[in-house]
mmCIF file of C-alpha atoms in Angstrom:
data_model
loop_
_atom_site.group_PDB
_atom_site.id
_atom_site.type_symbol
_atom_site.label_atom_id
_atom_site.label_comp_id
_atom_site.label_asym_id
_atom_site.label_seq_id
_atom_site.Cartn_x
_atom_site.Cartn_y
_atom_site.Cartn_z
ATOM 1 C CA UNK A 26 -18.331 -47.059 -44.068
ATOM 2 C CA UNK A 27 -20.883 -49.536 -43.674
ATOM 3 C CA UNK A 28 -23.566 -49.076 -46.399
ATOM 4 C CA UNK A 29 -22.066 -49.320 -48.412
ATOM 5 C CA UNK A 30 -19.098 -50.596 -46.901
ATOM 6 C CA UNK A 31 -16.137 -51.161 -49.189
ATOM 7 C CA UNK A 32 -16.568 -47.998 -50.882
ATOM 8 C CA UNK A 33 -13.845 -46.317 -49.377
ATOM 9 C CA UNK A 34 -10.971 -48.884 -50.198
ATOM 10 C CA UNK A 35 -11.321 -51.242 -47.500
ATOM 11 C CA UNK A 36 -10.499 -54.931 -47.663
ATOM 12 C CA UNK A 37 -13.662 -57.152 -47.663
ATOM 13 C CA UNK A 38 -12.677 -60.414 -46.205
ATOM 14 C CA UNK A 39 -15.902 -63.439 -46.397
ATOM 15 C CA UNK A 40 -17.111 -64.921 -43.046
ATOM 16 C CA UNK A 41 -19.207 -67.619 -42.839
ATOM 17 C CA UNK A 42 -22.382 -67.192 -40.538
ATOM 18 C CA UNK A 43 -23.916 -69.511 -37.644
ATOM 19 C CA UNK A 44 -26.301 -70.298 -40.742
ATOM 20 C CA UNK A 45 -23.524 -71.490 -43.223
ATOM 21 C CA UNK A 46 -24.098 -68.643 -45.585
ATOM 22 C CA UNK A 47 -21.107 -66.495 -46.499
ATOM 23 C CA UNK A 48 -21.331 -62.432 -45.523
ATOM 24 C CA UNK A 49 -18.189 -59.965 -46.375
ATOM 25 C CA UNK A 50 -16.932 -57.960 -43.422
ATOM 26 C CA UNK A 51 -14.728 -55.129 -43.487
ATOM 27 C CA UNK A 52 -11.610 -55.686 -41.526
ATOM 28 C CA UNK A 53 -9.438 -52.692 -40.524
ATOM 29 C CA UNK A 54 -6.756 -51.133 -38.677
ATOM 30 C CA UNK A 55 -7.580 -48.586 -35.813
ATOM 31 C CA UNK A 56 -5.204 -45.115 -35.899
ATOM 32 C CA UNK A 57 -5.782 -42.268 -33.903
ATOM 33 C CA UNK A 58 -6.404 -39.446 -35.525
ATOM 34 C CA UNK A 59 -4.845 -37.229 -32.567
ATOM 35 C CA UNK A 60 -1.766 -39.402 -31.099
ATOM 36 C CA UNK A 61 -2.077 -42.156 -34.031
ATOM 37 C CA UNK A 62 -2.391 -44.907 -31.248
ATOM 38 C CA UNK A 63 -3.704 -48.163 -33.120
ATOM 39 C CA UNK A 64 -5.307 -49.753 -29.563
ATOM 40 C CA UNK A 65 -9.043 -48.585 -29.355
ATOM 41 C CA UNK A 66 -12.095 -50.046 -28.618
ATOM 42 C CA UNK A 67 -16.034 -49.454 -30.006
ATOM 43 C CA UNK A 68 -18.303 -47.410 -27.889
ATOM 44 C CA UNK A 69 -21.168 -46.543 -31.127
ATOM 45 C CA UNK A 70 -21.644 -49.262 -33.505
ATOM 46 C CA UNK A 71 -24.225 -48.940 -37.086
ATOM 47 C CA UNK A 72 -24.687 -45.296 -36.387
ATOM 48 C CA UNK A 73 -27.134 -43.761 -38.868
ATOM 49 C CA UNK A 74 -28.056 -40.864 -40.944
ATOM 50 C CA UNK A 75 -30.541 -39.660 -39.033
ATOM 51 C CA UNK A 76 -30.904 -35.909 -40.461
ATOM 52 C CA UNK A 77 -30.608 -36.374 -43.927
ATOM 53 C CA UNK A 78 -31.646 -39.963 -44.549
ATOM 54 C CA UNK A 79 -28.357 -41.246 -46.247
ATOM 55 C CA UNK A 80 -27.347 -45.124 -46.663
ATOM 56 C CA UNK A 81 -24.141 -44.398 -45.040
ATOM 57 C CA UNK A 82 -23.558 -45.959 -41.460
ATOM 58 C CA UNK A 83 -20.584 -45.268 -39.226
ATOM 59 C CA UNK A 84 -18.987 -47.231 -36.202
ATOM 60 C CA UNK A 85 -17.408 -44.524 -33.283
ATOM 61 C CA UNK A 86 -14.285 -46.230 -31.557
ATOM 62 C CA UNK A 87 -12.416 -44.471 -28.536
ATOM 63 C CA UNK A 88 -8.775 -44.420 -28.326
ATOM 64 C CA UNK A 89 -7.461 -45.695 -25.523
ATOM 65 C CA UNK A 90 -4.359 -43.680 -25.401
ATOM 66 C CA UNK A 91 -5.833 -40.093 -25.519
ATOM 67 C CA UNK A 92 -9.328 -40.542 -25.867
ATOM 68 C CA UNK A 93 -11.160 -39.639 -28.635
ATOM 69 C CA UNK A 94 -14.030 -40.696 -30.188
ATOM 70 C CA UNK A 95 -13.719 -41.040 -33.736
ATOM 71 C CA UNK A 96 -15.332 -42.562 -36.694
ATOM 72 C CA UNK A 97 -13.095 -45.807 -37.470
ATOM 73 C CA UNK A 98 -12.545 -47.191 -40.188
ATOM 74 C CA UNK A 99 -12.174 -43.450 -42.062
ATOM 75 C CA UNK A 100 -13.918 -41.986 -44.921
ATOM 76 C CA UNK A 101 -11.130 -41.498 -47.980
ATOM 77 C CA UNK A 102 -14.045 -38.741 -49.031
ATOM 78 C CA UNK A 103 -16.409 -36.854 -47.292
ATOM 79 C CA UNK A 104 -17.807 -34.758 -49.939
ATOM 80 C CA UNK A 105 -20.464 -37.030 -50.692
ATOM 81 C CA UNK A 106 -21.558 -36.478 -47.097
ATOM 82 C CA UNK A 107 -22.644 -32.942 -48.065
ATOM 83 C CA UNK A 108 -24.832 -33.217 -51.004
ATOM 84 C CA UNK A 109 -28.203 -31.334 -50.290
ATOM 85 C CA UNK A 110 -26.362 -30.320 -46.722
ATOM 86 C CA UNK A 111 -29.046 -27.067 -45.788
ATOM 87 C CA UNK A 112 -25.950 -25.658 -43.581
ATOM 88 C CA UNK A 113 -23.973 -24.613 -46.302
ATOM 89 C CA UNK A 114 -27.676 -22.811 -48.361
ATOM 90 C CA UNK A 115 -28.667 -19.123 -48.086
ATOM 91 C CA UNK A 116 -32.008 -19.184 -45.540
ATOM 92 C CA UNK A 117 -34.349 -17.092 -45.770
ATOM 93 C CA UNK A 118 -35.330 -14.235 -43.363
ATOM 94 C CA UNK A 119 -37.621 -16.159 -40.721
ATOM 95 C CA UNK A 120 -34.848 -19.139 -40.054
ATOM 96 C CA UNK A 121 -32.250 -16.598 -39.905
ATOM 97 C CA UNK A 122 -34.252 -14.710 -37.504
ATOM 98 C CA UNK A 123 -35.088 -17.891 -35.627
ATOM 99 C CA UNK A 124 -31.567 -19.292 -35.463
ATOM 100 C CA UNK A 125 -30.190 -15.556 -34.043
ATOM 101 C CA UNK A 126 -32.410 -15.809 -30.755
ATOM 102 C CA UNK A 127 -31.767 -19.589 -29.998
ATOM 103 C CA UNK A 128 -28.476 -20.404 -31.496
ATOM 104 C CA UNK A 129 -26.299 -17.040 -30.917
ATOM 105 C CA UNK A 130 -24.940 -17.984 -27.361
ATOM 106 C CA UNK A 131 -23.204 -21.230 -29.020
ATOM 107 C CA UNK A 132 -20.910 -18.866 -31.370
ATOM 108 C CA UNK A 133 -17.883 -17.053 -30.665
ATOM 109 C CA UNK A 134 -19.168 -13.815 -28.766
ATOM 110 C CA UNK A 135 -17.597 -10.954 -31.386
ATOM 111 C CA UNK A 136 -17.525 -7.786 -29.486
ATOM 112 C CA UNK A 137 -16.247 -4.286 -31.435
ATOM 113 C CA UNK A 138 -12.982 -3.023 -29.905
ATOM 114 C CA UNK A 139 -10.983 0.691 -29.883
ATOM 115 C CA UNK A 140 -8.492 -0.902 -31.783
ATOM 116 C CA UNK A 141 -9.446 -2.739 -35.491
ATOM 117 C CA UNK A 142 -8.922 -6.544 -35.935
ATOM 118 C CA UNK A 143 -8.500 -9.382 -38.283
ATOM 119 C CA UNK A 144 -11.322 -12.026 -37.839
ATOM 120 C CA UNK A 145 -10.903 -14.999 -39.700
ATOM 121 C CA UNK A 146 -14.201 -17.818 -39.497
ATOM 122 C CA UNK A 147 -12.766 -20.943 -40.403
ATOM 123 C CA UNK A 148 -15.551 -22.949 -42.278
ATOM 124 C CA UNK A 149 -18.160 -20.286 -42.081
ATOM 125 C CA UNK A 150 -20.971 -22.458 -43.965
ATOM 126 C CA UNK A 151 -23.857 -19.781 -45.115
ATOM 127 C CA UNK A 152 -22.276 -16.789 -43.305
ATOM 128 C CA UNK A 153 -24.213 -16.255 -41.095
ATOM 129 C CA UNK A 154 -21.543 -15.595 -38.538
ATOM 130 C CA UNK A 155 -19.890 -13.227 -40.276
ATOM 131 C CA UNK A 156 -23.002 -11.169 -41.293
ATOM 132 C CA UNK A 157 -23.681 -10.903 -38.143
ATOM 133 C CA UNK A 158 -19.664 -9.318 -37.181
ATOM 134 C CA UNK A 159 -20.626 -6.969 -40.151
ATOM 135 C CA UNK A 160 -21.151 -4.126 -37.912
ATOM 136 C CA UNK A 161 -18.413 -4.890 -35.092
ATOM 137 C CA UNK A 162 -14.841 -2.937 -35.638
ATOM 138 C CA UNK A 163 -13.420 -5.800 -37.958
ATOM 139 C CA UNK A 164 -11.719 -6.978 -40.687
ATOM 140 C CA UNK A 165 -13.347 -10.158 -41.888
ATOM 141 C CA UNK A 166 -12.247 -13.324 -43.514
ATOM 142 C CA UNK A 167 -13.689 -16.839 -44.051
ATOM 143 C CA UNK A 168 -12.429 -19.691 -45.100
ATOM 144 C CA UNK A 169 -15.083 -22.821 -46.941
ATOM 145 C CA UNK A 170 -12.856 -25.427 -49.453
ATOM 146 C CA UNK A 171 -15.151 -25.851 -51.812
ATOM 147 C CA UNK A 172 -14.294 -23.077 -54.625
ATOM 148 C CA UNK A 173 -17.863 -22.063 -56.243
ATOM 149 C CA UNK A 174 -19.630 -21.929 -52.455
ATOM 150 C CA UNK A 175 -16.735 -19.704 -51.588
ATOM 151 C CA UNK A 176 -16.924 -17.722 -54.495
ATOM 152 C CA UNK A 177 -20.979 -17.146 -53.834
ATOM 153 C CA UNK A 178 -20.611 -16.589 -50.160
ATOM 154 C CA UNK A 179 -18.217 -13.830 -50.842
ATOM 155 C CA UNK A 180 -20.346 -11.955 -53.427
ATOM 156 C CA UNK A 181 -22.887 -12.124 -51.306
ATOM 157 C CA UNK A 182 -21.763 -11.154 -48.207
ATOM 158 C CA UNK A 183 -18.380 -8.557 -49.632
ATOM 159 C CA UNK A 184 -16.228 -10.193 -47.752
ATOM 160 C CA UNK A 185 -13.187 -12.442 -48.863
ATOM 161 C CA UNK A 186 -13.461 -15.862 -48.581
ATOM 162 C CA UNK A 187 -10.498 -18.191 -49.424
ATOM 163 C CA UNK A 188 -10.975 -21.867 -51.288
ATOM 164 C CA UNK A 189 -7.274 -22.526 -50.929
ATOM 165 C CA UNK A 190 -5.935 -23.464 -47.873
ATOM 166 C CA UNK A 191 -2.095 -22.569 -48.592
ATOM 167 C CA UNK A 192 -3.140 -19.094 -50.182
ATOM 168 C CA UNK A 193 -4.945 -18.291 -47.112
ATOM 169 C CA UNK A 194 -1.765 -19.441 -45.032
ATOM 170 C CA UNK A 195 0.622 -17.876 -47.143
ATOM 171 C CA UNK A 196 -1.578 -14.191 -46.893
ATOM 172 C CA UNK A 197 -2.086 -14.254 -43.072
ATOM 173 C CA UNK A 198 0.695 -16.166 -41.472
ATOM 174 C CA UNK A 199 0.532 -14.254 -38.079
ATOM 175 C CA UNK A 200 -2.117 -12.088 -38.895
ATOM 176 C CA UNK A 201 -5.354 -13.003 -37.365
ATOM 177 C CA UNK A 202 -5.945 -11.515 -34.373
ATOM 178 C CA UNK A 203 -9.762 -13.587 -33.600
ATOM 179 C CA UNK A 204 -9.524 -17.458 -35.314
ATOM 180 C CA UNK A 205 -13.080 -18.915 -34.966
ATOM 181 C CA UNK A 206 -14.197 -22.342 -36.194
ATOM 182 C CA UNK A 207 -17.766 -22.603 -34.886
ATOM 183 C CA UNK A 208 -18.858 -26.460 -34.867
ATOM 184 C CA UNK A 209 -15.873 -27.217 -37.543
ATOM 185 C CA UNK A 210 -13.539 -29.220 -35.937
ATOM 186 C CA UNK A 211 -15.876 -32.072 -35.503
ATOM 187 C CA UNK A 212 -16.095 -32.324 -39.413
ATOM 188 C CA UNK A 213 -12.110 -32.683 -40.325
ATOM 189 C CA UNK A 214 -10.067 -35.421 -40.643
ATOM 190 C CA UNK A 215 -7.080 -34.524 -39.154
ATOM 191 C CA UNK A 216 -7.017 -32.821 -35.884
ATOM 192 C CA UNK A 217 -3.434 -31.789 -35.481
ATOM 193 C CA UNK A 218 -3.372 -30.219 -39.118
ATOM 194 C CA UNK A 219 -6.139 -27.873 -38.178
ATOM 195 C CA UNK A 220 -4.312 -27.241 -34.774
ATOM 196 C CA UNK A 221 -0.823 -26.839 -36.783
ATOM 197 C CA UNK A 222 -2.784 -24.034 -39.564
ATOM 198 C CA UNK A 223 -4.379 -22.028 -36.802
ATOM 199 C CA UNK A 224 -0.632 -21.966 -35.178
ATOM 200 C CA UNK A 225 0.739 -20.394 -38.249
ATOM 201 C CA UNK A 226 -2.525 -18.291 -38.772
ATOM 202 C CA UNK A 227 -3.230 -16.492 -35.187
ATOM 203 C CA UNK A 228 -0.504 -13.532 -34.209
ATOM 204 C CA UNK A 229 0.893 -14.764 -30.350
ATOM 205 C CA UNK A 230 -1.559 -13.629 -27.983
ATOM 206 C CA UNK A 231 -4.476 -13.753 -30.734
ATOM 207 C CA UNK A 232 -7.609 -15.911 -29.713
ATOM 208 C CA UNK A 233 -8.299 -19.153 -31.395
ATOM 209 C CA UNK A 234 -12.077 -20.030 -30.389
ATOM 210 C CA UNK A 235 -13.817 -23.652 -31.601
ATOM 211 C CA UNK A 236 -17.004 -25.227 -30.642
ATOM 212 C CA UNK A 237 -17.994 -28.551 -30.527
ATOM 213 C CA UNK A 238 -20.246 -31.443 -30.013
ATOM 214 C CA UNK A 239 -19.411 -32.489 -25.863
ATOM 215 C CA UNK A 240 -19.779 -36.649 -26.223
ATOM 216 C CA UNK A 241 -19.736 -37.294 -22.855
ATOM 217 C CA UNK A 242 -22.805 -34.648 -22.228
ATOM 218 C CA UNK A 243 -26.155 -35.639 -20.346
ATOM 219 C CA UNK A 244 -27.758 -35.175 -23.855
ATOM 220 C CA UNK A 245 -25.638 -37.910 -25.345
ATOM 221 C CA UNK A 246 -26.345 -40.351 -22.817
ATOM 222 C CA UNK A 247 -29.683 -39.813 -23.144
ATOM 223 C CA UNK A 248 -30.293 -40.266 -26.463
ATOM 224 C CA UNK A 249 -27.615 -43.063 -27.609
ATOM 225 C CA UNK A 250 -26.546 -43.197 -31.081
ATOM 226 C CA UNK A 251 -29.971 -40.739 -32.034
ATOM 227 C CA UNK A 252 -28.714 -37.771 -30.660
ATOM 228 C CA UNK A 253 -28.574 -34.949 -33.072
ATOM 229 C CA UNK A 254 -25.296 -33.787 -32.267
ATOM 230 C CA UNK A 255 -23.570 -37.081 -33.616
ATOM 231 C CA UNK A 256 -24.316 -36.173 -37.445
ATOM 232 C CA UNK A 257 -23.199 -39.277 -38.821
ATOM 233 C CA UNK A 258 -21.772 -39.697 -41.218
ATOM 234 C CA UNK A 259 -20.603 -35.702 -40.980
ATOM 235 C CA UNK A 260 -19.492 -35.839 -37.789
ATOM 236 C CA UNK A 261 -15.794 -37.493 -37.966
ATOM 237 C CA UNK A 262 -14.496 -37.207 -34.196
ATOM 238 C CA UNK A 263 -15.416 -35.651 -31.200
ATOM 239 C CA UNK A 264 -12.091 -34.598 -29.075
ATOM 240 C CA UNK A 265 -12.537 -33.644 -25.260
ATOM 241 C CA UNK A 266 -11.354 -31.158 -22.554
ATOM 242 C CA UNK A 267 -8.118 -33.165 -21.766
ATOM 243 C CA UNK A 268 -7.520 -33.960 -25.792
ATOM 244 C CA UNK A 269 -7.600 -30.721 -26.216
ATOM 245 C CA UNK A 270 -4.971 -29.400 -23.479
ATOM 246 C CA UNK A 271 -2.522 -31.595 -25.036
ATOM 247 C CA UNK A 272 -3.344 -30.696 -28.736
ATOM 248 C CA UNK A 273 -3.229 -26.830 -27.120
ATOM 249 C CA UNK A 274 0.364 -27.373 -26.030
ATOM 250 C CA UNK A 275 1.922 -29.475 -28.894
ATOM 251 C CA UNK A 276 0.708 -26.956 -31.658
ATOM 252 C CA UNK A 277 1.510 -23.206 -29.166
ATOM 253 C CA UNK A 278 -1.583 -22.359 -27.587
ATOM 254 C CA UNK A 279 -2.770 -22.394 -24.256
ATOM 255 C CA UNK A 280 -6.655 -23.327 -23.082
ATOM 256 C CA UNK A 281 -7.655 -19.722 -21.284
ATOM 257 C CA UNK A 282 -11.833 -21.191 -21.232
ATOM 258 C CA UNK A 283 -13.764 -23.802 -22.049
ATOM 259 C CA UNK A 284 -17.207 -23.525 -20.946
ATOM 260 C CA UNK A 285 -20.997 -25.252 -21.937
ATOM 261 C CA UNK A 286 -22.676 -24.206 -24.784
ATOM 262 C CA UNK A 287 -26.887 -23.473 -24.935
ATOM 263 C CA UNK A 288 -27.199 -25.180 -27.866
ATOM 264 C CA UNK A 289 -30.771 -26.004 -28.412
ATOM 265 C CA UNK A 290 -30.974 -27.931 -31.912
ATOM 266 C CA UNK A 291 -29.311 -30.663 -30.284
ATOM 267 C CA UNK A 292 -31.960 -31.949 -27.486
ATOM 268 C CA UNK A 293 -34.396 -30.353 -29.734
ATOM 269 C CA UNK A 294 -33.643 -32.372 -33.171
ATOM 270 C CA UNK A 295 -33.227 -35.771 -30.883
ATOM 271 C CA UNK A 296 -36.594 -35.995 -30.050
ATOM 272 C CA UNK A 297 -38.153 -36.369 -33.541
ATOM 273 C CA UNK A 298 -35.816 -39.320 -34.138
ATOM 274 C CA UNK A 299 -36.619 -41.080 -30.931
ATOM 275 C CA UNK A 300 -40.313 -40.313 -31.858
ATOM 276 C CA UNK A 301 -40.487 -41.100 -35.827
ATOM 277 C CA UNK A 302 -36.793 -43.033 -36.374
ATOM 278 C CA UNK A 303 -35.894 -39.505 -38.903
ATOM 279 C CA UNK A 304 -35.437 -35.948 -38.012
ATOM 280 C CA UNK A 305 -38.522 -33.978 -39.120
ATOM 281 C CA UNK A 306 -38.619 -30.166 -38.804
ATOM 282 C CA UNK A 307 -42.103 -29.586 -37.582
ATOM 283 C CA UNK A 308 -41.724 -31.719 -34.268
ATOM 284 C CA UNK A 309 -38.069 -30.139 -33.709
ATOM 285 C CA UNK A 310 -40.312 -26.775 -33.299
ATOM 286 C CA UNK A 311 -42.451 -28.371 -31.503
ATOM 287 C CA UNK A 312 -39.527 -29.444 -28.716
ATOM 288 C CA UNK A 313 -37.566 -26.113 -28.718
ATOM 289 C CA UNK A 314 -39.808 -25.368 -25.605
ATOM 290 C CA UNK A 315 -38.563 -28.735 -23.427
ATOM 291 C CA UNK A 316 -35.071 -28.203 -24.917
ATOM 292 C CA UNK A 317 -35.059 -24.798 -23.611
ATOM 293 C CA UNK A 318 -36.005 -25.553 -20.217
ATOM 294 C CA UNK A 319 -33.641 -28.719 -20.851
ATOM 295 C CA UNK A 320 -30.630 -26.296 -21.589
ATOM 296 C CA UNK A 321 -31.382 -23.968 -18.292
ATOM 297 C CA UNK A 322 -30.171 -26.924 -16.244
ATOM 298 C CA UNK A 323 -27.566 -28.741 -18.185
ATOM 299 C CA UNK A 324 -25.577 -26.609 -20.376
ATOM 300 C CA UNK A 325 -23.875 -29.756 -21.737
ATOM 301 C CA UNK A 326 -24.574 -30.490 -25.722
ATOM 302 C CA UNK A 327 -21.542 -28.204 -26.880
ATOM 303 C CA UNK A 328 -18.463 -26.578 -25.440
ATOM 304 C CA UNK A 329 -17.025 -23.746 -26.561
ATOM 305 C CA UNK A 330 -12.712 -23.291 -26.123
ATOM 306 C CA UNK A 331 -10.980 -20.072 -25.585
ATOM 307 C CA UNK A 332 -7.240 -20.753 -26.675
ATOM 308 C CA UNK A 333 -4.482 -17.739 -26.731
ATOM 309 C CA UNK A 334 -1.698 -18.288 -28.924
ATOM 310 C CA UNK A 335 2.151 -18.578 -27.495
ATOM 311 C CA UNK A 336 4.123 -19.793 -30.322
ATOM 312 C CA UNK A 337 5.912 -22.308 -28.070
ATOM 313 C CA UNK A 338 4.460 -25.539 -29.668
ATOM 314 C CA UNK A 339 6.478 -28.551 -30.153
ATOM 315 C CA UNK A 340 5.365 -29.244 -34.304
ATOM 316 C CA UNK A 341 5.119 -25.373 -35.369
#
């Protein structure tokens, strides 16, 4: 972290300034979250909290082994990254209504089939995905870690969803036919757990289908460390098309699709930050429009992955 830094256990060490004044640093070690390589390098340095205004900073390094792009040093917690987080809140009927016509072709594309199936959405926030599989030839699961938001979300919605990891392993080891974790795997910490969980989750020849941020997009190059789709602090790593091959074949799945994303929040909720220095709601209407037109061209901000389980993986 860098405001405030130290927080999360790191070793301050004092430097002394060009101005003889002493200033503590924090010094430390570079791992890989995906292939725990120590040499990296840092391509996003002091990057803010742009959406929700908090005084945490982050620094992005790239490994330069595998390549990802990851937060570095690491957060011990993130839960204090979620306080007040309007993902995880029940919206009303006019943003639900709104997100359904411009968001929809950036989530896994349910479809009903002869033959009934097990869907289980991995992190499903306010359930809105999984209202929205209500009516598709289903049986539905989610999965959010933090008990009492689980506990609501399932009342609400009268579906199951699971707080505890190993119960939900334990009760569908090689059960799920459909494993979705829509813009999820940009949040977690470690990369080949999540890989490893969906191995022992998805039946072989089940689809496992993510979504996330694309850093090397148009969008990201455009906007620098103010594009919406970096989240910091939320947004712990960012793994790519060739990360993920690998990561596919060490934990038994292969990579059937990957494809762009029209995801329009993410040009759309850059521009009031490059504007005003803070995302503000009423100008992120206002730019839907340009971000549409935006998206018709360059499909970039997100990809979506299409993996089919084979049980052949290396780490089980």
């Amino acid at each position: 972290m860098n405001a405030p830094r130290g927080s999360n256990g790191l070793n301050l060490v004092e430097n002394k300034n060009v101005n003889g004044t002493i200033s503590s640093k924090p010094t430390h070690r570079f791992v890989c979250l995906a292939c725990t390589s120590g040499a990296g390098h840092l391509v996003l340095g002091d990057c803010k909290d742009y959406y929700l205004g908090t005084p945490y900073t982050v620094d992005y390094w790239e490994c330069e082994s595998c390549g990802l792009v990851q937060q570095s040093p690491l957060p011990e917690d993130t839960s204090i990254f979620y306080e007040a987080y309007p993902i995880h809140s029940e919206k009303g009927f006019i943003f639900t209504w709104f997100r359904k016509l411009l968001m929809t072709g950036a989530y896994y594309q349910a479809k009903s089939t002869d033959t009934r199936q097990r869907l289980l959405d991995f992190g499903c926030g306010d359930g809105w995905f999984l209202e929205n599989c209500k009516s598709k030839n289903f049986d539905l699961l989610g999965y959010e870690p933090e008990p009492s938001h689980a506990s609501r979300l399932g009342d609400r919605l009268g579906i199951p969803v699971e707080s505890n990891v190993e119960n939900l392993l334990a009760a569908n080891a090689g059960k799920i036919d459909i494993l979705t974790m829509n813009f999820v795997m940009e949040h977690l910490i470690d990369v080949n757990r999540v890989f490893a969980q969906a191995q022992q989750l998805v039946r072989p020849g089940g689809v496992f289908y993510f979504s996330v941020p694309d850093f090397n997009s148009i969008e990201r190059r455009i906007f620098g460390k103010k594009w919406h789709n970096i989240d910091a602090p939320r947004h712990i790593s960012f793994p790519d098309a060739p990360l993920i091959e690998k990561l596919a074949e060490r934990h038994g799945f292969r990579v059937v699709k990957s494809s762009g994303l029209p995801f329009l929040s993410g040009f759309a909720a850059s521009i009031p930050v490059v504007l005003t220095g803070r995302f503000r709601y009423w100008l992120f209407l206002l730019s839907i429009p340009l971000s549409y037109l935006f998206n018709l061209v360059w499909r970039t901000s997100c990809r979506g992955y299409w993996l089919e389980a084979t049980n052949e993986g290396s780490l089980g």
